[in-house]
mmCIF file of C-alpha atoms in Angstrom:
data_model
loop_
_atom_site.group_PDB
_atom_site.id
_atom_site.type_symbol
_atom_site.label_atom_id
_atom_site.label_comp_id
_atom_site.label_asym_id
_atom_site.label_seq_id
_atom_site.Cartn_x
_atom_site.Cartn_y
_atom_site.Cartn_z
ATOM 1 C CA UNK E 2 68.444 23.378 96.709
ATOM 2 C CA UNK E 3 69.829 20.086 95.407
ATOM 3 C CA UNK E 4 69.780 17.463 98.144
ATOM 4 C CA UNK E 5 70.805 13.898 97.370
ATOM 5 C CA UNK E 6 70.284 12.243 100.749
ATOM 6 C CA UNK E 7 66.817 10.809 101.402
ATOM 7 C CA UNK E 8 67.101 11.380 105.161
ATOM 8 C CA UNK E 9 67.688 15.074 104.596
ATOM 9 C CA UNK E 10 64.926 15.111 101.988
ATOM 10 C CA UNK E 11 62.555 13.805 104.645
ATOM 11 C CA UNK E 12 63.750 16.370 107.165
ATOM 12 C CA UNK E 13 63.362 19.256 104.717
ATOM 13 C CA UNK E 14 59.959 17.990 103.565
ATOM 14 C CA UNK E 15 58.764 17.748 107.168
ATOM 15 C CA UNK E 16 59.946 21.136 108.409
ATOM 16 C CA UNK E 17 59.876 23.527 105.450
ATOM 17 C CA UNK E 18 56.048 23.695 105.375
ATOM 18 C CA UNK E 19 56.030 24.403 109.116
ATOM 19 C CA UNK E 20 58.608 27.169 108.686
ATOM 20 C CA UNK E 21 56.608 28.645 105.819
ATOM 21 C CA UNK E 22 53.417 28.502 107.883
ATOM 22 C CA UNK E 23 55.001 30.523 110.689
ATOM 23 C CA UNK E 24 56.434 33.042 108.231
ATOM 24 C CA UNK E 25 53.113 33.434 106.464
ATOM 25 C CA UNK E 26 50.774 33.601 109.452
ATOM 26 C CA UNK E 27 52.815 35.264 112.215
ATOM 27 C CA UNK E 28 53.580 38.522 110.415
ATOM 28 C CA UNK E 29 50.387 40.142 111.627
ATOM 29 C CA UNK E 30 49.489 43.274 109.642
ATOM 30 C CA UNK E 31 48.725 46.581 111.292
ATOM 31 C CA UNK E 32 45.513 47.961 109.823
ATOM 32 C CA UNK E 33 47.108 51.416 109.619
ATOM 33 C CA UNK E 34 50.201 50.145 107.739
ATOM 34 C CA UNK E 35 48.926 47.570 105.285
ATOM 35 C CA UNK E 36 51.372 48.631 102.580
ATOM 36 C CA UNK E 37 54.377 48.195 104.880
ATOM 37 C CA UNK E 38 53.313 44.732 106.008
ATOM 38 C CA UNK E 39 52.481 43.785 102.430
ATOM 39 C CA UNK E 40 56.034 44.728 101.406
ATOM 40 C CA UNK E 41 57.485 42.742 104.322
ATOM 41 C CA UNK E 42 55.422 39.661 103.508
ATOM 42 C CA UNK E 43 56.163 39.951 99.780
ATOM 43 C CA UNK E 44 59.857 39.208 100.256
ATOM 44 C CA UNK E 45 59.501 36.767 103.154
ATOM 45 C CA UNK E 46 57.029 34.638 101.209
ATOM 46 C CA UNK E 47 58.699 34.957 97.800
ATOM 47 C CA UNK E 48 60.273 31.535 98.258
ATOM 48 C CA UNK E 49 63.749 30.550 99.313
ATOM 49 C CA UNK E 50 65.415 27.425 100.631
ATOM 50 C CA UNK E 51 64.837 28.246 104.334
ATOM 51 C CA UNK E 52 68.356 26.922 104.807
ATOM 52 C CA UNK E 53 69.114 28.932 107.942
ATOM 53 C CA UNK E 54 66.122 27.932 110.086
ATOM 54 C CA UNK E 55 66.529 24.364 108.809
ATOM 55 C CA UNK E 56 70.121 24.372 110.100
ATOM 56 C CA UNK E 57 68.886 25.551 113.503
ATOM 57 C CA UNK E 58 66.256 22.810 113.641
ATOM 58 C CA UNK E 59 68.774 20.204 112.469
ATOM 59 C CA UNK E 60 71.137 21.231 115.274
ATOM 60 C CA UNK E 61 68.318 20.806 117.770
ATOM 61 C CA UNK E 62 67.617 17.386 116.271
ATOM 62 C CA UNK E 63 71.254 16.336 116.682
ATOM 63 C CA UNK E 64 70.836 16.929 120.415
ATOM 64 C CA UNK E 65 67.478 15.100 120.448
ATOM 65 C CA UNK E 66 65.545 18.198 121.380
ATOM 66 C CA UNK E 67 61.778 18.423 121.103
ATOM 67 C CA UNK E 68 61.076 21.275 118.683
ATOM 68 C CA UNK E 69 58.387 23.323 120.401
ATOM 69 C CA UNK E 70 56.448 26.183 118.834
ATOM 70 C CA UNK E 71 58.715 28.630 120.650
ATOM 71 C CA UNK E 72 61.885 27.022 119.310
ATOM 72 C CA UNK E 73 60.417 26.946 115.820
ATOM 73 C CA UNK E 74 59.490 30.621 115.946
ATOM 74 C CA UNK E 75 62.934 31.568 117.256
ATOM 75 C CA UNK E 76 64.472 29.618 114.364
ATOM 76 C CA UNK E 77 62.179 31.391 111.897
ATOM 77 C CA UNK E 78 63.305 34.759 113.251
ATOM 78 C CA UNK E 79 66.588 34.199 111.443
ATOM 79 C CA UNK E 80 64.745 33.983 108.110
ATOM 80 C CA UNK E 81 63.286 37.438 108.829
ATOM 81 C CA UNK E 82 66.773 38.792 109.457
ATOM 82 C CA UNK E 83 68.090 37.123 106.317
ATOM 83 C CA UNK E 84 65.243 38.515 104.212
ATOM 84 C CA UNK E 85 65.859 42.009 105.557
ATOM 85 C CA UNK E 86 69.461 41.738 104.394
ATOM 86 C CA UNK E 87 68.356 40.629 100.910
ATOM 87 C CA UNK E 88 65.916 43.524 100.537
ATOM 88 C CA UNK E 89 68.605 46.029 101.487
ATOM 89 C CA UNK E 90 71.255 44.293 99.351
ATOM 90 C CA UNK E 91 69.023 44.674 96.305
ATOM 91 C CA UNK E 92 68.404 48.410 96.774
ATOM 92 C CA UNK E 93 69.695 50.887 94.174
ATOM 93 C CA UNK E 94 72.200 52.226 96.698
ATOM 94 C CA UNK E 95 73.630 48.726 97.197
ATOM 95 C CA UNK E 96 73.655 46.079 94.425
ATOM 96 C CA UNK E 97 70.712 47.556 92.474
ATOM 97 C CA UNK E 98 69.280 44.158 91.502
ATOM 98 C CA UNK E 99 66.010 43.633 89.667
ATOM 99 C CA UNK E 100 65.364 39.960 90.431
ATOM 100 C CA UNK E 101 65.365 37.915 93.627
ATOM 101 C CA UNK E 102 64.063 34.369 94.028
ATOM 102 C CA UNK E 103 62.689 34.584 90.503
ATOM 103 C CA UNK E 104 60.530 37.628 91.251
ATOM 104 C CA UNK E 105 61.013 41.410 90.973
ATOM 105 C CA UNK E 106 62.982 42.735 93.927
ATOM 106 C CA UNK E 107 61.118 44.533 96.685
ATOM 107 C CA UNK E 108 62.035 48.050 95.598
ATOM 108 C CA UNK E 109 60.922 47.305 92.044
ATOM 109 C CA UNK E 110 57.430 46.585 93.388
ATOM 110 C CA UNK E 111 57.117 48.951 96.352
ATOM 111 C CA UNK E 112 59.731 51.641 95.709
ATOM 112 C CA UNK E 113 63.077 52.169 97.400
ATOM 113 C CA UNK E 114 61.668 53.981 100.433
ATOM 114 C CA UNK E 115 59.058 51.367 101.324
ATOM 115 C CA UNK E 116 61.534 48.564 100.609
ATOM 116 C CA UNK E 117 63.997 50.129 103.042
ATOM 117 C CA UNK E 118 61.279 50.298 105.700
ATOM 118 C CA UNK E 119 60.199 46.714 104.969
ATOM 119 C CA UNK E 120 63.766 45.611 105.696
ATOM 120 C CA UNK E 121 63.864 47.718 108.852
ATOM 121 C CA UNK E 122 60.574 46.194 109.980
ATOM 122 C CA UNK E 123 61.784 42.636 109.416
ATOM 123 C CA UNK E 124 65.019 43.273 111.328
ATOM 124 C CA UNK E 125 63.108 44.540 114.363
ATOM 125 C CA UNK E 126 60.496 41.793 114.095
ATOM 126 C CA UNK E 127 63.256 39.170 114.122
ATOM 127 C CA UNK E 128 64.296 40.262 117.610
ATOM 128 C CA UNK E 129 60.639 40.383 118.682
ATOM 129 C CA UNK E 130 60.194 36.753 117.637
ATOM 130 C CA UNK E 131 63.346 35.740 119.526
ATOM 131 C CA UNK E 132 62.132 37.212 122.811
ATOM 132 C CA UNK E 133 58.320 37.027 122.582
ATOM 133 C CA UNK E 134 57.910 33.311 123.297
ATOM 134 C CA UNK E 135 57.995 30.769 126.100
ATOM 135 C CA UNK E 136 61.718 29.996 126.041
ATOM 136 C CA UNK E 137 63.636 30.505 129.283
ATOM 137 C CA UNK E 138 64.650 34.112 129.888
ATOM 138 C CA UNK E 139 68.371 33.240 129.807
ATOM 139 C CA UNK E 140 67.923 31.469 126.480
ATOM 140 C CA UNK E 141 66.132 34.468 124.997
ATOM 141 C CA UNK E 142 68.903 36.793 126.192
ATOM 142 C CA UNK E 143 71.631 34.569 124.752
ATOM 143 C CA UNK E 144 69.830 34.309 121.407
ATOM 144 C CA UNK E 145 69.291 38.063 121.221
ATOM 145 C CA UNK E 146 72.931 38.839 121.963
ATOM 146 C CA UNK E 147 74.207 36.266 119.471
ATOM 147 C CA UNK E 148 71.841 37.494 116.748
ATOM 148 C CA UNK E 149 72.809 41.116 117.321
ATOM 149 C CA UNK E 150 76.494 40.226 116.999
ATOM 150 C CA UNK E 151 75.887 38.166 113.864
ATOM 151 C CA UNK E 152 73.800 40.810 112.101
ATOM 152 C CA UNK E 153 75.419 43.998 113.339
ATOM 153 C CA UNK E 154 78.665 45.960 112.908
ATOM 154 C CA UNK E 155 80.777 43.018 114.087
ATOM 155 C CA UNK E 156 79.065 40.603 111.683
ATOM 156 C CA UNK E 157 76.960 40.898 108.548
ATOM 157 C CA UNK E 158 76.861 44.698 108.444
ATOM 158 C CA UNK E 159 80.658 44.764 108.713
ATOM 159 C CA UNK E 160 80.989 42.463 105.715
ATOM 160 C CA UNK E 161 78.529 44.548 103.724
ATOM 161 C CA UNK E 162 80.462 47.699 104.571
ATOM 162 C CA UNK E 163 83.706 46.086 103.408
ATOM 163 C CA UNK E 164 81.975 44.983 100.219
ATOM 164 C CA UNK E 165 81.086 48.604 99.468
ATOM 165 C CA UNK E 166 84.404 50.110 100.549
ATOM 166 C CA UNK E 167 86.562 47.627 98.643
ATOM 167 C CA UNK E 168 84.576 47.752 95.414
ATOM 168 C CA UNK E 169 87.068 48.295 92.618
ATOM 169 C CA UNK E 170 89.947 47.121 94.832
ATOM 170 C CA UNK E 171 91.432 43.686 94.289
ATOM 171 C CA UNK E 172 91.541 41.907 97.638
ATOM 172 C CA UNK E 173 93.969 39.255 98.759
ATOM 173 C CA UNK E 174 92.515 35.843 99.591
ATOM 174 C CA UNK E 175 92.654 36.413 103.365
ATOM 175 C CA UNK E 176 90.824 39.729 102.963
ATOM 176 C CA UNK E 177 88.122 38.151 100.810
ATOM 177 C CA UNK E 178 87.674 35.352 103.337
ATOM 178 C CA UNK E 179 87.251 37.884 106.150
ATOM 179 C CA UNK E 180 84.704 39.875 104.145
ATOM 180 C CA UNK E 181 82.660 36.793 103.321
ATOM 181 C CA UNK E 182 82.963 35.392 106.849
ATOM 182 C CA UNK E 183 81.014 38.442 108.009
ATOM 183 C CA UNK E 184 78.754 39.238 105.073
ATOM 184 C CA UNK E 185 77.549 35.700 104.377
ATOM 185 C CA UNK E 186 78.926 33.469 107.086
ATOM 186 C CA UNK E 187 77.811 35.314 110.205
ATOM 187 C CA UNK E 188 74.096 34.526 109.903
ATOM 188 C CA UNK E 189 74.794 30.946 108.839
ATOM 189 C CA UNK E 190 77.044 30.490 111.879
ATOM 190 C CA UNK E 191 74.297 31.956 114.046
ATOM 191 C CA UNK E 192 71.864 29.375 112.657
ATOM 192 C CA UNK E 193 73.874 26.574 114.255
ATOM 193 C CA UNK E 194 74.709 28.644 117.335
ATOM 194 C CA UNK E 195 71.007 29.283 117.935
ATOM 195 C CA UNK E 196 70.372 25.542 117.923
ATOM 196 C CA UNK E 197 73.202 25.001 120.393
ATOM 197 C CA UNK E 198 71.855 27.715 122.694
ATOM 198 C CA UNK E 199 68.309 26.342 122.632
ATOM 199 C CA UNK E 200 69.638 22.814 123.182
ATOM 200 C CA UNK E 201 71.451 24.025 126.308
ATOM 201 C CA UNK E 202 74.914 22.990 125.071
ATOM 202 C CA UNK E 203 77.599 24.514 127.304
ATOM 203 C CA UNK E 204 79.666 27.223 125.625
ATOM 204 C CA UNK E 205 82.872 25.242 126.207
ATOM 205 C CA UNK E 206 81.440 22.344 124.175
ATOM 206 C CA UNK E 207 80.146 24.352 121.206
ATOM 207 C CA UNK E 208 83.380 24.905 119.276
ATOM 208 C CA UNK E 209 83.367 21.856 116.954
ATOM 209 C CA UNK E 210 79.890 22.651 115.676
ATOM 210 C CA UNK E 211 80.724 26.348 115.405
ATOM 211 C CA UNK E 212 83.742 25.318 113.308
ATOM 212 C CA UNK E 213 81.375 23.332 111.098
ATOM 213 C CA UNK E 214 79.087 26.351 110.753
ATOM 214 C CA UNK E 215 81.980 28.695 109.931
ATOM 215 C CA UNK E 216 83.242 26.421 107.167
ATOM 216 C CA UNK E 217 79.736 25.717 105.889
ATOM 217 C CA UNK E 218 79.164 29.464 105.621
ATOM 218 C CA UNK E 219 82.456 29.921 103.763
ATOM 219 C CA UNK E 220 81.543 27.101 101.384
ATOM 220 C CA UNK E 221 78.148 28.697 100.813
ATOM 221 C CA UNK E 222 79.777 31.896 99.524
ATOM 222 C CA UNK E 223 82.294 30.076 97.321
ATOM 223 C CA UNK E 224 79.421 28.027 95.904
ATOM 224 C CA UNK E 225 77.415 31.193 95.231
ATOM 225 C CA UNK E 226 80.390 32.766 93.465
ATOM 226 C CA UNK E 227 80.787 29.688 91.260
ATOM 227 C CA UNK E 228 77.087 29.677 90.417
ATOM 228 C CA UNK E 229 77.403 33.237 89.148
ATOM 229 C CA UNK E 230 79.794 31.868 86.539
ATOM 230 C CA UNK E 231 78.226 28.512 85.634
ATOM 231 C CA UNK E 232 74.663 28.729 86.980
ATOM 232 C CA UNK E 233 71.343 29.215 85.235
ATOM 233 C CA UNK E 234 69.253 32.304 86.070
ATOM 234 C CA UNK E 235 65.946 30.425 85.992
ATOM 235 C CA UNK E 236 67.264 27.676 88.239
ATOM 236 C CA UNK E 237 68.744 29.939 90.928
ATOM 237 C CA UNK E 238 66.159 32.728 90.701
ATOM 238 C CA UNK E 239 68.505 35.686 90.275
ATOM 239 C CA UNK E 240 70.738 37.148 87.556
ATOM 240 C CA UNK E 241 74.057 35.448 86.809
ATOM 241 C CA UNK E 242 77.297 36.851 85.420
ATOM 242 C CA UNK E 243 76.913 39.862 87.715
ATOM 243 C CA UNK E 244 80.261 39.508 89.523
ATOM 244 C CA UNK E 245 82.776 39.943 86.696
ATOM 245 C CA UNK E 246 84.397 42.990 88.291
ATOM 246 C CA UNK E 247 83.887 42.024 91.923
ATOM 247 C CA UNK E 248 85.969 40.272 94.554
ATOM 248 C CA UNK E 249 84.919 36.636 94.155
ATOM 249 C CA UNK E 250 86.675 33.290 94.405
ATOM 250 C CA UNK E 251 86.556 32.567 90.646
ATOM 251 C CA UNK E 252 87.901 36.042 89.889
ATOM 252 C CA UNK E 253 90.709 35.650 92.420
ATOM 253 C CA UNK E 254 91.554 31.947 92.057
ATOM 254 C CA UNK E 255 90.128 31.075 88.658
ATOM 255 C CA UNK E 256 87.172 28.738 88.277
ATOM 256 C CA UNK E 257 89.251 25.592 88.855
ATOM 257 C CA UNK E 258 90.793 27.176 91.951
ATOM 258 C CA UNK E 259 87.326 28.069 93.243
ATOM 259 C CA UNK E 260 86.161 24.477 92.785
ATOM 260 C CA UNK E 261 89.211 23.313 94.733
ATOM 261 C CA UNK E 262 88.592 25.851 97.503
ATOM 262 C CA UNK E 263 84.976 24.695 97.740
ATOM 263 C CA UNK E 264 85.967 21.046 98.134
ATOM 264 C CA UNK E 265 88.594 21.816 100.782
ATOM 265 C CA UNK E 266 86.182 24.026 102.737
ATOM 266 C CA UNK E 267 83.435 21.395 102.693
ATOM 267 C CA UNK E 268 85.980 18.798 103.832
ATOM 268 C CA UNK E 269 86.915 21.023 106.776
ATOM 269 C CA UNK E 270 83.243 21.348 107.688
ATOM 270 C CA UNK E 271 82.878 17.561 107.684
ATOM 271 C CA UNK E 272 86.057 17.148 109.750
ATOM 272 C CA UNK E 273 84.620 19.497 112.369
ATOM 273 C CA UNK E 274 81.533 17.293 112.584
ATOM 274 C CA UNK E 275 83.710 14.229 113.149
ATOM 275 C CA UNK E 276 85.310 16.050 116.072
ATOM 276 C CA UNK E 277 81.863 16.866 117.460
ATOM 277 C CA UNK E 278 80.835 13.209 117.157
ATOM 278 C CA UNK E 279 83.847 12.156 119.210
ATOM 279 C CA UNK E 280 83.885 14.890 121.845
ATOM 280 C CA UNK E 281 80.140 15.349 122.377
ATOM 281 C CA UNK E 282 79.042 11.756 121.721
ATOM 282 C CA UNK E 283 76.356 12.818 119.264
ATOM 283 C CA UNK E 284 75.386 11.780 115.742
ATOM 284 C CA UNK E 285 75.895 14.774 113.452
ATOM 285 C CA UNK E 286 75.169 12.914 110.213
ATOM 286 C CA UNK E 287 72.058 15.031 109.570
ATOM 287 C CA UNK E 288 74.202 18.167 109.559
ATOM 288 C CA UNK E 289 76.730 16.464 107.323
ATOM 289 C CA UNK E 290 73.932 15.750 104.873
ATOM 290 C CA UNK E 291 73.499 19.504 104.446
ATOM 291 C CA UNK E 292 76.823 19.491 102.602
ATOM 292 C CA UNK E 293 74.975 17.874 99.700
ATOM 293 C CA UNK E 294 73.775 21.423 99.038
ATOM 294 C CA UNK E 295 77.107 22.098 97.355
ATOM 295 C CA UNK E 296 76.534 20.231 94.126
ATOM 296 C CA UNK E 297 77.384 21.933 90.850
ATOM 297 C CA UNK E 298 77.081 20.306 87.468
ATOM 298 C CA UNK E 299 79.238 22.419 85.194
ATOM 299 C CA UNK E 300 78.844 21.480 81.561
ATOM 300 C CA UNK E 301 81.869 23.618 80.696
ATOM 301 C CA UNK E 302 83.999 21.325 82.850
ATOM 302 C CA UNK E 303 82.959 17.955 81.435
ATOM 303 C CA UNK E 304 79.755 17.841 83.453
ATOM 304 C CA UNK E 305 81.768 17.607 86.673
ATOM 305 C CA UNK E 306 79.806 17.472 89.878
ATOM 306 C CA UNK E 307 81.514 19.058 92.864
ATOM 307 C CA UNK E 308 80.472 18.068 96.367
#
């Protein structure tokens, strides 16, 4: 995760160890199912940017919220859900990948059956962490509903289903955007939404920041597609050049077109934050700093850095 802004560096340095501590210590093994919990912990603690819980905590910070243990654990629940999706994505029946975060994928270590159950366990545990805390009952209900929508058949699972069904079919741009909005964007949008819910922001006032999250999620997928073309396997921790026959932005728009789409999408995310600053009277500069994530130095294109 390339971050240029020192303020964001400080934020990430302060909160990532706390996120990792929760993820490492709060998955309590059952003595009768050590292998299952070992498989769950293997993928959760294999590394990762912790981008999603960091976005939730940054949203809370924008609204000057005290980040309690309960809010932190609810934010970390999203990392469990995200990790479940990665385990299942890597399975032989899905993308059949061998490497994730620089390590062998879960099914390569534990077998496809146990990996499937590890994902199932993490999905259920995510909801447990959302509700088993000291947050207000209404907050817990709102978080649970929003997470279910983001992860389920109207969100991430829908995008994954489209990804399978449209394999080998060339999609139009609007169709690709819809697929990615669900498959990748839904959980990223939830990350910001969860912060808004825990901060007690009225639903009628949430739209500008939800617009930011939607565009940030779209930019994240475009960025990932570009990295598959120009990235380095050791640097990003997974194989590259895997998407040559898939529906991606470089394949649809060309690499230059994908760079352009990335810039425009990031600009829309920043514009949404400006609207939030004006309408909600808050300082969203910390969230804007997250856009420094989208930095690509492409030696094939004169060392250009895209932000």
